[in-house]
Amino acid sequence: MNTARTRATLLRALRDAFGVFPTGVAVVTTRGAEGAPVGVTVNSFTSLSLDPPMVVWSLNRTSPSLATFERSSHFAINVLSIEQAHLSRRFGSRTPDKFGGLVLTQGAGGVPLLQGTAAHFECRVVAVHPGGDHELFIGHVENFAHDSTRAPLLFYAGRYHAPGEEVS
């Protein structure tokens, strides 16, 4: 029996099973040591607590941005709207200048905030914990905003969706 193939098959099946749970899509941003903006696409964001207001998200330990996020005091969760699938792809790629041409505002701790999002949460890092092949980031929400006129971008079964329909 080929154990490597069996493990790969099992991991693919597990990923497919996880994929039946629809998630929102967000870009998490921070600033590097030299002040340069850093961002990654995630679908691992969720609320953790209302009182105190806290969120959690995770980042793969192989991510080139991991060290920057681990050293940062703050991060922002930018919840993408249905019009922003292109930003999800951009920040999920290894494109060197992910912020090129974007208009940004500055949030708590100097974190970059994307424009046109369905919501954003400006957070102070409370803790970072190991979680298998990911690191879990817990943040205290210092500021937030949302635009109820913007529908969120969803990810389900390996594709982007808007509430009720698939997005290309």
PDB file of C-alpha atoms in Angstrom:
ATOM      1  CA  MET A   1       0.000   0.000   0.000  1.00  0.00           C
ATOM      2  CA  ASN A   2       1.315   3.464  -0.938  1.00  0.00           C
ATOM      3  CA  THR A   3       1.072   5.432   2.331  1.00  0.00           C
ATOM      4  CA  ALA A   4       1.999   8.786   0.710  1.00  0.00           C
ATOM      5  CA  ARG A   5      -0.779   8.447  -1.846  1.00  0.00           C
ATOM      6  CA  THR A   6      -3.247   7.350   0.810  1.00  0.00           C
ATOM      7  CA  ARG A   7      -2.341  10.371   2.957  1.00  0.00           C
ATOM      8  CA  ALA A   8      -2.613  12.749  -0.019  1.00  0.00           C
ATOM      9  CA  THR A   9      -5.985  11.251  -0.929  1.00  0.00           C
ATOM     10  CA  LEU A  10      -7.186  11.577   2.654  1.00  0.00           C
ATOM     11  CA  LEU A  11      -6.033  15.215   2.910  1.00  0.00           C
ATOM     12  CA  ARG A  12      -7.771  16.068  -0.399  1.00  0.00           C
ATOM     13  CA  ALA A  13     -10.978  14.420   0.832  1.00  0.00           C
ATOM     14  CA  LEU A  14     -10.736  16.343   4.120  1.00  0.00           C
ATOM     15  CA  ARG A  15     -10.192  19.617   2.257  1.00  0.00           C
ATOM     16  CA  ASP A  16     -13.233  18.887   0.084  1.00  0.00           C
ATOM     17  CA  ALA A  17     -15.292  18.132   3.205  1.00  0.00           C
ATOM     18  CA  PHE A  18     -14.175  21.411   4.834  1.00  0.00           C
ATOM     19  CA  GLY A  19     -15.139  23.148   1.570  1.00  0.00           C
ATOM     20  CA  VAL A  20     -18.840  22.418   1.998  1.00  0.00           C
ATOM     21  CA  PHE A  21     -18.915  24.955   4.820  1.00  0.00           C
ATOM     22  CA  PRO A  22     -19.332  28.388   3.183  1.00  0.00           C
ATOM     23  CA  THR A  23     -17.073  31.092   4.559  1.00  0.00           C
ATOM     24  CA  GLY A  24     -16.569  34.771   4.059  1.00  0.00           C
ATOM     25  CA  VAL A  25     -13.418  36.011   2.361  1.00  0.00           C
ATOM     26  CA  ALA A  26     -11.160  38.588   3.972  1.00  0.00           C
ATOM     27  CA  VAL A  27      -7.805  40.227   3.434  1.00  0.00           C
ATOM     28  CA  VAL A  28      -5.829  40.576   6.663  1.00  0.00           C
ATOM     29  CA  THR A  29      -3.394  43.499   6.619  1.00  0.00           C
ATOM     30  CA  THR A  30      -0.605  44.825   8.806  1.00  0.00           C
ATOM     31  CA  ARG A  31       2.605  46.839   8.492  1.00  0.00           C
ATOM     32  CA  GLY A  32       6.077  45.353   8.282  1.00  0.00           C
ATOM     33  CA  ALA A  33       9.093  46.552  10.280  1.00  0.00           C
ATOM     34  CA  GLU A  34       9.981  49.102   7.587  1.00  0.00           C
ATOM     35  CA  GLY A  35       6.364  50.323   7.415  1.00  0.00           C
ATOM     36  CA  ALA A  36       5.503  48.536   4.170  1.00  0.00           C
ATOM     37  CA  PRO A  37       1.944  47.187   4.002  1.00  0.00           C
ATOM     38  CA  VAL A  38       1.531  43.405   4.110  1.00  0.00           C
ATOM     39  CA  GLY A  39      -1.652  41.484   3.307  1.00  0.00           C
ATOM     40  CA  VAL A  40      -2.964  37.953   2.836  1.00  0.00           C
ATOM     41  CA  THR A  41      -6.288  36.456   1.780  1.00  0.00           C
ATOM     42  CA  VAL A  42      -7.982  34.265   4.397  1.00  0.00           C
ATOM     43  CA  ASN A  43     -11.274  32.505   4.887  1.00  0.00           C
ATOM     44  CA  SER A  44     -10.374  31.455   8.434  1.00  0.00           C
ATOM     45  CA  PHE A  45     -11.708  34.575  10.167  1.00  0.00           C
ATOM     46  CA  THR A  46     -14.449  34.404  12.789  1.00  0.00           C
ATOM     47  CA  SER A  47     -15.723  36.306  15.797  1.00  0.00           C
ATOM     48  CA  LEU A  48     -14.501  34.923  19.106  1.00  0.00           C
ATOM     49  CA  SER A  49     -16.121  37.102  21.785  1.00  0.00           C
ATOM     50  CA  LEU A  50     -18.471  40.064  22.039  1.00  0.00           C
ATOM     51  CA  ASP A  51     -17.402  41.136  25.524  1.00  0.00           C
ATOM     52  CA  PRO A  52     -14.558  41.815  25.220  1.00  0.00           C
ATOM     53  CA  PRO A  53     -14.768  42.167  21.428  1.00  0.00           C
ATOM     54  CA  MET A  54     -12.338  39.625  19.969  1.00  0.00           C
ATOM     55  CA  VAL A  55     -11.711  37.853  16.664  1.00  0.00           C
ATOM     56  CA  VAL A  56      -9.550  34.947  15.528  1.00  0.00           C
ATOM     57  CA  TRP A  57      -7.988  34.037  12.198  1.00  0.00           C
ATOM     58  CA  SER A  58      -5.253  31.662  11.103  1.00  0.00           C
ATOM     59  CA  LEU A  59      -2.264  31.722   8.771  1.00  0.00           C
ATOM     60  CA  ASN A  60      -0.378  28.766   7.336  1.00  0.00           C
ATOM     61  CA  ARG A  61       3.066  28.328   8.879  1.00  0.00           C
ATOM     62  CA  THR A  62       4.594  28.223   5.374  1.00  0.00           C
ATOM     63  CA  SER A  63       3.296  31.703   4.504  1.00  0.00           C
ATOM     64  CA  PRO A  64       6.062  34.185   3.638  1.00  0.00           C
ATOM     65  CA  SER A  65       4.083  36.785   5.636  1.00  0.00           C
ATOM     66  CA  LEU A  66       3.955  34.780   8.865  1.00  0.00           C
ATOM     67  CA  ALA A  67       6.982  36.405  10.535  1.00  0.00           C
ATOM     68  CA  THR A  68       5.641  39.893   9.796  1.00  0.00           C
ATOM     69  CA  PHE A  69       2.255  39.120  11.346  1.00  0.00           C
ATOM     70  CA  GLU A  70       3.910  37.475  14.359  1.00  0.00           C
ATOM     71  CA  ARG A  71       5.949  40.651  15.009  1.00  0.00           C
ATOM     72  CA  SER A  72       3.029  43.060  14.481  1.00  0.00           C
ATOM     73  CA  SER A  73       1.098  44.656  17.295  1.00  0.00           C
ATOM     74  CA  HIS A  74      -2.019  45.175  15.148  1.00  0.00           C
ATOM     75  CA  PHE A  75      -3.837  43.737  12.150  1.00  0.00           C
ATOM     76  CA  ALA A  76      -6.986  44.562  10.209  1.00  0.00           C
ATOM     77  CA  ILE A  77      -9.572  42.147   8.893  1.00  0.00           C
ATOM     78  CA  ASN A  78     -10.952  43.569   5.623  1.00  0.00           C
ATOM     79  CA  VAL A  79     -14.137  41.586   4.816  1.00  0.00           C
ATOM     80  CA  LEU A  80     -14.389  41.627   1.033  1.00  0.00           C
ATOM     81  CA  SER A  81     -17.552  42.564  -0.836  1.00  0.00           C
ATOM     82  CA  ILE A  82     -18.808  40.663  -3.877  1.00  0.00           C
ATOM     83  CA  GLU A  83     -17.159  43.215  -6.154  1.00  0.00           C
ATOM     84  CA  GLN A  84     -13.738  42.374  -4.694  1.00  0.00           C
ATOM     85  CA  ALA A  85     -13.016  38.799  -5.824  1.00  0.00           C
ATOM     86  CA  HIS A  86     -10.060  40.246  -7.747  1.00  0.00           C
ATOM     87  CA  LEU A  87      -8.562  41.445  -4.445  1.00  0.00           C
ATOM     88  CA  SER A  88      -8.929  37.993  -2.959  1.00  0.00           C
ATOM     89  CA  ARG A  89      -6.979  36.538  -5.875  1.00  0.00           C
ATOM     90  CA  ARG A  90      -4.365  39.324  -5.716  1.00  0.00           C
ATOM     91  CA  PHE A  91      -3.698  38.948  -1.984  1.00  0.00           C
ATOM     92  CA  GLY A  92      -3.789  35.157  -2.269  1.00  0.00           C
ATOM     93  CA  SER A  93      -0.995  35.228  -4.854  1.00  0.00           C
ATOM     94  CA  ARG A  94       2.743  35.775  -4.546  1.00  0.00           C
ATOM     95  CA  THR A  95       2.493  39.064  -6.451  1.00  0.00           C
ATOM     96  CA  PRO A  96       5.238  41.284  -4.987  1.00  0.00           C
ATOM     97  CA  ASP A  97       3.242  44.544  -4.950  1.00  0.00           C
ATOM     98  CA  LYS A  98      -0.175  43.493  -3.716  1.00  0.00           C
ATOM     99  CA  PHE A  99      -1.091  47.055  -2.744  1.00  0.00           C
ATOM    100  CA  GLY A 100      -0.143  48.698  -6.064  1.00  0.00           C
ATOM    101  CA  GLY A 101      -2.792  51.140  -7.261  1.00  0.00           C
ATOM    102  CA  LEU A 102      -5.018  50.714  -4.193  1.00  0.00           C
ATOM    103  CA  VAL A 103      -6.308  53.632  -2.161  1.00  0.00           C
ATOM    104  CA  LEU A 104      -5.723  52.873   1.502  1.00  0.00           C
ATOM    105  CA  THR A 105      -6.661  54.502   4.761  1.00  0.00           C
ATOM    106  CA  GLN A 106      -4.887  53.932   8.048  1.00  0.00           C
ATOM    107  CA  GLY A 107      -6.436  52.106  10.983  1.00  0.00           C
ATOM    108  CA  ALA A 108      -5.441  51.403  14.574  1.00  0.00           C
ATOM    109  CA  GLY A 109      -1.727  50.738  14.921  1.00  0.00           C
ATOM    110  CA  GLY A 110      -1.150  52.057  11.393  1.00  0.00           C
ATOM    111  CA  VAL A 111      -2.689  49.033   9.657  1.00  0.00           C
ATOM    112  CA  PRO A 112      -3.806  49.538   6.056  1.00  0.00           C
ATOM    113  CA  LEU A 113      -7.563  49.467   5.421  1.00  0.00           C
ATOM    114  CA  LEU A 114      -8.909  48.571   1.996  1.00  0.00           C
ATOM    115  CA  GLN A 115     -11.705  50.642   0.447  1.00  0.00           C
ATOM    116  CA  GLY A 116     -15.075  49.242  -0.657  1.00  0.00           C
ATOM    117  CA  THR A 117     -15.174  46.356   1.806  1.00  0.00           C
ATOM    118  CA  ALA A 118     -18.322  44.974   3.410  1.00  0.00           C
ATOM    119  CA  ALA A 119     -16.701  45.481   6.832  1.00  0.00           C
ATOM    120  CA  HIS A 120     -13.370  45.936   8.538  1.00  0.00           C
ATOM    121  CA  PHE A 121     -12.075  45.234  12.036  1.00  0.00           C
ATOM    122  CA  GLU A 122      -8.989  47.001  13.404  1.00  0.00           C
ATOM    123  CA  CYS A 123      -7.409  44.758  16.030  1.00  0.00           C
ATOM    124  CA  ARG A 124      -4.621  44.713  18.594  1.00  0.00           C
ATOM    125  CA  VAL A 125      -2.897  41.332  18.803  1.00  0.00           C
ATOM    126  CA  VAL A 126      -3.761  39.580  22.062  1.00  0.00           C
ATOM    127  CA  ALA A 127      -2.170  36.182  21.424  1.00  0.00           C
ATOM    128  CA  VAL A 128      -0.701  33.902  18.783  1.00  0.00           C
ATOM    129  CA  HIS A 129      -1.098  30.155  19.299  1.00  0.00           C
ATOM    130  CA  PRO A 130       0.074  27.107  17.338  1.00  0.00           C
ATOM    131  CA  GLY A 131      -2.703  25.224  15.579  1.00  0.00           C
ATOM    132  CA  GLY A 132      -1.353  22.305  13.572  1.00  0.00           C
ATOM    133  CA  ASP A 133       0.057  23.617  10.307  1.00  0.00           C
ATOM    134  CA  HIS A 134      -1.302  27.120  11.069  1.00  0.00           C
ATOM    135  CA  GLU A 135      -0.802  29.862  13.642  1.00  0.00           C
ATOM    136  CA  LEU A 136      -3.948  31.264  15.289  1.00  0.00           C
ATOM    137  CA  PHE A 137      -4.051  35.041  15.759  1.00  0.00           C
ATOM    138  CA  ILE A 138      -6.409  36.407  18.399  1.00  0.00           C
ATOM    139  CA  GLY A 139      -7.147  40.110  18.287  1.00  0.00           C
ATOM    140  CA  HIS A 140      -9.006  42.617  20.430  1.00  0.00           C
ATOM    141  CA  VAL A 141     -11.235  44.764  18.203  1.00  0.00           C
ATOM    142  CA  GLU A 142     -10.326  48.418  18.747  1.00  0.00           C
ATOM    143  CA  ASN A 143     -12.431  49.826  15.917  1.00  0.00           C
ATOM    144  CA  PHE A 144     -14.746  48.514  13.228  1.00  0.00           C
ATOM    145  CA  ALA A 145     -17.139  49.583  10.498  1.00  0.00           C
ATOM    146  CA  HIS A 146     -19.497  47.879   8.108  1.00  0.00           C
ATOM    147  CA  ASP A 147     -21.516  48.827   5.046  1.00  0.00           C
ATOM    148  CA  SER A 148     -24.834  46.981   5.005  1.00  0.00           C
ATOM    149  CA  THR A 149     -25.328  47.945   1.345  1.00  0.00           C
ATOM    150  CA  ARG A 150     -22.360  45.787   0.285  1.00  0.00           C
ATOM    151  CA  ALA A 151     -22.953  42.024   0.071  1.00  0.00           C
ATOM    152  CA  PRO A 152     -20.040  39.901   1.310  1.00  0.00           C
ATOM    153  CA  LEU A 153     -17.925  37.699  -0.933  1.00  0.00           C
ATOM    154  CA  LEU A 154     -18.386  34.029  -0.038  1.00  0.00           C
ATOM    155  CA  PHE A 155     -16.230  30.971  -0.693  1.00  0.00           C
ATOM    156  CA  TYR A 156     -17.870  27.575  -1.083  1.00  0.00           C
ATOM    157  CA  ALA A 157     -16.740  24.317  -2.725  1.00  0.00           C
ATOM    158  CA  GLY A 158     -13.626  25.946  -4.181  1.00  0.00           C
ATOM    159  CA  ARG A 159     -15.425  28.893  -5.820  1.00  0.00           C
ATOM    160  CA  TYR A 160     -16.420  32.465  -5.043  1.00  0.00           C
ATOM    161  CA  HIS A 161     -20.095  33.167  -4.512  1.00  0.00           C
ATOM    162  CA  ALA A 162     -22.344  36.055  -3.696  1.00  0.00           C
ATOM    163  CA  PRO A 163     -25.264  35.356  -1.381  1.00  0.00           C
ATOM    164  CA  GLY A 164     -27.491  33.178  -3.577  1.00  0.00           C
ATOM    165  CA  GLU A 165     -25.268  32.995  -6.683  1.00  0.00           C
ATOM    166  CA  GLU A 166     -21.812  32.080  -7.970  1.00  0.00           C
ATOM    167  CA  VAL A 167     -19.350  34.879  -8.776  1.00  0.00           C
ATOM    168  CA  SER A 168     -16.749  34.523 -11.519  1.00  0.00           C
TER     169      SER A 168
END
